[in-house]
Amino acid sequence: MAAHLKKRVYEEFSKVVQIPHEEVPAKKLRLSKPSKSAALHVDLCKATNSTDALQYLLQFARKPVEAESVEGVVRILLEHYYKETDNSVRLKIASLLGLLSKTQGFSPDCIVDDVISTLNNEKSHQVLVQLLDTLLVIGTQLPENPAVRQRLIEVACKHLSDTYFGVRIKCLQLLGCLGTVDAPLTKDNEGQGMSTVRDVQNVISDYFGDQDPRVRTAAIKAMLQLHERGMKIHQIIYDQACRLLSDDYEQVRSAAVQMVWVLSQLYPESIVPIPSSNEEIRLVDDSFGKISHMVSDGSWMVRVQAAKTLGSMLQVSPHFLEQTLDKKLMSDLRRKRTAHERAKELYTSGEFSSGRKWADDAPKEKVDTNAVNLIASGACGAFVHGLEDEMYEVRIAAVEALCLLARSSPSFAEKCLDFLVDMFNDEIEEVRLQSIHVLREISTHITLREDQLDTVLAVLEDSSRDIREALHELLCYTNVSTKECIQLALLELLKNLNKYPTDRNSVWKCLKFLGSRHPTLVLPLVPELLSTHPYFDTPEPDMDDPAKMYWLWDAHCNWPPSPQLPGRKPLYGLDSVDSGGGSGSVEAAHLFLQQSLNRVSTVQNLEAPGAQDLLDFTIRDLQRLGQLQPELAGAADFSATYLRCQLLLMKALQEKLWNMAVPLCLKQNATATAAARQILEETYKLEFLYSGLESRQVATIHHVRLQAKALQLVLTARTRRGLEPLIGSCEKFLQDVESFQRLFLTELPHLQDSFVEKLLELMPRLSSCKPAELVKILQTTLRQSGLLQLRLPEQIHRATATIIEPTGESDNPLRFTSGLVVALDLDATLEHVQDPQNTVKVQVSELLYPDGQSHVIQPRPGDFRKPGPHRHRLITQVYLSHTAWTEPCQVEVRLLLAYSSSSSSSSSSSSKAGWSDSTDSLPPPEAAIEGTIPFSKSVKVFIMPKPARR
């Protein structure tokens, strides 16, 4: 019994109470970077002399500085500045202060007082210049702080009287960048201790007569800076600027030409007097004459600028404009005396000499012609002097100026035609080419005579292919006067074709357009050209002649009409949009395009078969629309491609595919996987093959791409086993969603009820759920999301390429010795390709080699030419080599458009770099997605590597 009680007692008092374990929160570590200011202070303290200090400062300049550390670094630099006696070290510190002021996130207004204080106590002129440059940087960084701006302007006015030219230049730059009209300036008078309140333009104009030419140039540029900032320059500056046109230094004259031009645009109709006479003319005419005189300047750089400036003076009077083509002064520009003035002179002179005064009948002093002319005699024939200049840069500038003036004046275009045609014989190829381009631009205002056409056609003998093709294009758009001109052009073009067979397509195009522009002149030549006879049959031409085939196709290209597309007729009246030209047809086609896109927006209200049929027929109609209306081909193809992506997505999300077990629908699964892959390819075409897209269209493309990636993730989860690959795919997809939100934050309001909007609403749940649950949510969201309506921008153009050579029509193989290299000439035209030097590549496909190899070649930048806007020409050679073959094999050549897509966060981070150019502290950019898109038809050519002879 006692033992039992003892046991009970031990049982009662031996109970174990388990206290729940409380998790101790983990301590968070904060990684702090070492202080930049402390490190700089230590380095400067270790310096034993100025050379060491300068070396430490140079090392520090190569390292980035965060915005929160800038102020501390500035204080350390200023503290060392006050102690330093070496000018080079103080100069480097002043330079670092300016660089630190540019750091994003740092407001430099806190160091203005310190910099001004050091400026007032500084004795070295070089250091003064650098400190003023630092103040200029601070002023440009604080445009919304009028108090700081006013202080900096006062500092600039105070130091304008410095004896060193560099200080005066920096002060003038400060006034040009920061000066305003409403804030009067107080300028100290030199040596008088008095101050006057003046306008900023008056202060700057005082230095137009500075003894140093560099200061005079800086004063003119400061005045031009005021004009660029929107301040209207006073007309009184005009006389001072005109006097500077005769300055001894070319930099001053060059800046003065720009100043005179600015004033002529501000006050074109103002009346100014002619020196030494009572006549008055318009300011724009007077300035035109003075700038024309500068075309004969002693400096070729001034002559180039003067010639270019003349081309932008479109408000000048016609008789002043025509005087630039004649070296003799026209009578219209001489001051004419009235009949009363001539009668009065005759009366005062008397008919006979009275003999009472000695030599009263002696001839009067000859009047200076410059004093009575409305334009300086040196300005006569300005363009003639420019076109005959010894420097080809001046000749090119004169040709370009003639083009600009002739485009706005048809009468002037006719008068300058002979001069432009003469430039076709220039010794420099660039001048000849530019002259041809200029004549092409003014071709609507001119008609070539036979003698002029003879000079033009002589250029067809030029060895440069660019020159010949530019001349062919000129003849396409030029008007000639007689049928003899047509016959002369035809004979010369045929000679060109015999001498240069590679010009075949260019010559044929030229003949086509030349005939279509002159049907009445070609009509009398038809029997001779076609060798027809009124009653005798002529021999049938050779059908293997490519020229004959070209003529047959061009003559019958409109018959029979273009074949109808297979299948049913268009559902919504596409027959009403014909291929006829005119603005009405284009407007009707554009209206049909909009109606088609609006109609497709209701596809989500239809059942699956009807919705797919609607998309299918709409795609077909849009493709046909692009064929009928070339103006809308880009928009129609873009819309059709986008709808094709939606159709593929709709077919992949069919009900029967997701309600069956995976082993029972392996074929459907493979079809959906292929559809998702094709959608991704199509989205890259939409983004990189079309130009003119806005942010909204790019967001729509990325939305479709995100849907395709979600479909791929769902299909991967259904067909693969294993958790690890699925976790990685889910994390990558969530990163894509976050990237989409970051890139297109401003476009999210336009994506209502879309797939991505539903994902963003579920984002907290998706980030914490398991992969299987995430896949299930994606599957449900994909099937419930509707079609996102497409909004088109103003203009969309598709990048296209056409391979001209090789044609792929020859059956004769290109033979070469095995192991050696053969050059395949490639000639192609590119339309609407952005940056072709970096994006266009040549692919030699797998048909080239029996072993299935394929190569991609990058053309040289010099192989690209730009004959017109949005057009490029690729003329290059593709080098091929291989071992010996037993029989010829086909080479398949086509052009590819390379693209590289990466997150915009990497591109935006580059704009957030610190005050130095170093990018060591920037985060690494995300991996870019690179690929190529075929955008030309392939051309097949036979080649035959022969065995080497032993």
mmCIF file of C-alpha atoms in Angstrom, residues 579-701:
data_model
loop_
_atom_site.group_PDB
_atom_site.id
_atom_site.type_symbol
_atom_site.label_atom_id
_atom_site.label_comp_id
_atom_site.label_asym_id
_atom_site.label_seq_id
_atom_site.Cartn_x
_atom_site.Cartn_y
_atom_site.Cartn_z
ATOM 1 C CA SER A 579 -7.527 48.171 -107.272
ATOM 2 C CA GLY A 580 -8.226 51.512 -108.900
ATOM 3 C CA GLY A 581 -6.195 54.487 -107.794
ATOM 4 C CA GLY A 582 -7.462 57.675 -106.290
ATOM 5 C CA SER A 583 -8.076 58.992 -102.822
ATOM 6 C CA GLY A 584 -11.659 57.689 -102.816
ATOM 7 C CA SER A 585 -10.486 54.118 -103.327
ATOM 8 C CA VAL A 586 -7.918 54.426 -100.533
ATOM 9 C CA GLU A 587 -10.501 55.907 -98.178
ATOM 10 C CA ALA A 588 -12.934 53.103 -98.978
ATOM 11 C CA ALA A 589 -10.229 50.507 -98.376
ATOM 12 C CA HIS A 590 -9.295 52.133 -95.061
ATOM 13 C CA LEU A 591 -12.952 52.148 -94.024
ATOM 14 C CA PHE A 592 -13.251 48.464 -94.920
ATOM 15 C CA LEU A 593 -10.162 47.712 -92.826
ATOM 16 C CA GLN A 594 -11.645 49.448 -89.791
ATOM 17 C CA GLN A 595 -15.003 47.730 -90.242
ATOM 18 C CA SER A 596 -13.298 44.346 -90.427
ATOM 19 C CA LEU A 597 -11.432 44.933 -87.162
ATOM 20 C CA ASN A 598 -14.581 46.203 -85.441
ATOM 21 C CA ARG A 599 -16.557 43.200 -86.628
ATOM 22 C CA VAL A 600 -13.939 40.769 -85.316
ATOM 23 C CA SER A 601 -14.231 42.316 -81.844
ATOM 24 C CA THR A 602 -17.595 40.513 -81.467
ATOM 25 C CA VAL A 603 -16.054 37.092 -82.065
ATOM 26 C CA GLN A 604 -16.223 36.188 -78.374
ATOM 27 C CA ASN A 605 -20.036 36.245 -78.553
ATOM 28 C CA LEU A 606 -20.070 33.447 -81.144
ATOM 29 C CA GLU A 607 -19.694 29.712 -80.788
ATOM 30 C CA ALA A 608 -16.328 28.162 -81.558
ATOM 31 C CA PRO A 609 -17.022 27.051 -85.178
ATOM 32 C CA GLY A 610 -18.604 30.370 -86.133
ATOM 33 C CA ALA A 611 -15.871 32.395 -84.452
ATOM 34 C CA GLN A 612 -13.155 30.466 -86.254
ATOM 35 C CA ASP A 613 -14.890 30.903 -89.607
ATOM 36 C CA LEU A 614 -15.237 34.641 -89.004
ATOM 37 C CA LEU A 615 -11.536 34.971 -88.213
ATOM 38 C CA ASP A 616 -10.562 32.799 -91.166
ATOM 39 C CA PHE A 617 -12.577 34.804 -93.705
ATOM 40 C CA THR A 618 -11.476 38.128 -92.238
ATOM 41 C CA ILE A 619 -7.827 37.103 -92.532
ATOM 42 C CA ARG A 620 -8.389 36.154 -96.147
ATOM 43 C CA ASP A 621 -10.091 39.471 -96.920
ATOM 44 C CA LEU A 622 -7.315 41.469 -95.282
ATOM 45 C CA GLN A 623 -4.687 39.623 -97.289
ATOM 46 C CA ARG A 624 -6.597 40.406 -100.456
ATOM 47 C CA LEU A 625 -6.933 44.034 -99.381
ATOM 48 C CA GLY A 626 -3.163 44.314 -99.047
ATOM 49 C CA GLN A 627 -2.772 43.076 -102.619
ATOM 50 C CA LEU A 628 -5.312 45.543 -104.001
ATOM 51 C CA GLN A 629 -4.163 48.633 -102.093
ATOM 52 C CA PRO A 630 -0.382 48.972 -101.744
ATOM 53 C CA GLU A 631 -0.888 52.040 -99.518
ATOM 54 C CA LEU A 632 -2.587 49.862 -96.907
ATOM 55 C CA ALA A 633 -0.512 46.711 -97.427
ATOM 56 C CA GLY A 634 1.403 47.173 -94.173
ATOM 57 C CA ALA A 635 -1.697 47.756 -92.045
ATOM 58 C CA ALA A 636 -3.640 44.933 -93.716
ATOM 59 C CA ASP A 637 -0.799 42.392 -93.330
ATOM 60 C CA PHE A 638 -0.216 43.472 -89.728
ATOM 61 C CA SER A 639 -3.914 43.006 -88.902
ATOM 62 C CA ALA A 640 -4.087 39.653 -90.689
ATOM 63 C CA THR A 641 -1.039 38.354 -88.819
ATOM 64 C CA TYR A 642 -2.493 39.464 -85.484
ATOM 65 C CA LEU A 643 -5.812 37.755 -86.233
ATOM 66 C CA ARG A 644 -3.940 34.624 -87.303
ATOM 67 C CA CYS A 645 -2.367 34.493 -83.846
ATOM 68 C CA GLN A 646 -5.814 34.781 -82.275
ATOM 69 C CA LEU A 647 -7.145 32.022 -84.534
ATOM 70 C CA LEU A 648 -4.286 29.686 -83.597
ATOM 71 C CA LEU A 649 -4.867 30.418 -79.917
ATOM 72 C CA MET A 650 -8.581 29.764 -80.261
ATOM 73 C CA LYS A 651 -7.984 26.407 -81.958
ATOM 74 C CA ALA A 652 -5.451 25.396 -79.312
ATOM 75 C CA LEU A 653 -7.956 26.111 -76.515
ATOM 76 C CA GLN A 654 -10.752 23.931 -77.891
ATOM 77 C CA GLU A 655 -13.034 22.272 -75.350
ATOM 78 C CA LYS A 656 -12.320 18.652 -76.363
ATOM 79 C CA LEU A 657 -8.583 19.033 -75.853
ATOM 80 C CA TRP A 658 -8.815 19.957 -72.170
ATOM 81 C CA ASN A 659 -11.606 17.573 -71.186
ATOM 82 C CA MET A 660 -9.696 14.434 -72.213
ATOM 83 C CA ALA A 661 -6.879 12.599 -70.536
ATOM 84 C CA VAL A 662 -3.397 13.317 -71.869
ATOM 85 C CA PRO A 663 -2.727 9.808 -73.305
ATOM 86 C CA LEU A 664 -5.970 10.072 -75.333
ATOM 87 C CA CYS A 665 -5.126 13.371 -77.044
ATOM 88 C CA LEU A 666 -1.440 13.155 -77.863
ATOM 89 C CA LYS A 667 -2.009 14.337 -81.424
ATOM 90 C CA GLN A 668 -4.088 17.321 -80.280
ATOM 91 C CA ASN A 669 -1.420 18.115 -77.692
ATOM 92 C CA ALA A 670 1.254 18.186 -80.382
ATOM 93 C CA THR A 671 -0.961 20.446 -82.504
ATOM 94 C CA ALA A 672 -1.438 22.877 -79.628
ATOM 95 C CA THR A 673 2.292 22.887 -78.902
ATOM 96 C CA ALA A 674 3.035 23.716 -82.536
ATOM 97 C CA ALA A 675 0.380 26.461 -82.435
ATOM 98 C CA ALA A 676 1.978 28.053 -79.359
ATOM 99 C CA ARG A 677 5.394 27.973 -81.033
ATOM 100 C CA GLN A 678 3.973 29.529 -84.198
ATOM 101 C CA ILE A 679 2.238 32.280 -82.212
ATOM 102 C CA LEU A 680 5.561 33.216 -80.615
ATOM 103 C CA GLU A 681 7.211 33.400 -84.038
ATOM 104 C CA GLU A 682 4.391 35.536 -85.394
ATOM 105 C CA THR A 683 4.608 37.969 -82.473
ATOM 106 C CA TYR A 684 8.286 38.568 -83.155
ATOM 107 C CA LYS A 685 7.388 39.270 -86.784
ATOM 108 C CA LEU A 686 4.714 41.716 -85.649
ATOM 109 C CA GLU A 687 7.149 43.558 -83.392
ATOM 110 C CA PHE A 688 10.259 43.722 -85.574
ATOM 111 C CA LEU A 689 9.069 43.362 -89.175
ATOM 112 C CA TYR A 690 6.752 46.390 -89.097
ATOM 113 C CA SER A 691 7.687 50.041 -88.560
ATOM 114 C CA GLY A 692 5.516 52.862 -87.292
ATOM 115 C CA LEU A 693 4.181 50.990 -84.258
ATOM 116 C CA GLU A 694 3.212 52.901 -81.144
ATOM 117 C CA SER A 695 3.414 51.796 -77.517
ATOM 118 C CA ARG A 696 -0.170 50.549 -77.579
ATOM 119 C CA GLN A 697 0.426 48.178 -80.476
ATOM 120 C CA VAL A 698 3.641 46.873 -78.904
ATOM 121 C CA ALA A 699 1.738 46.211 -75.665
ATOM 122 C CA THR A 700 -0.891 44.274 -77.624
ATOM 123 C CA ILE A 701 1.830 42.171 -79.269
#
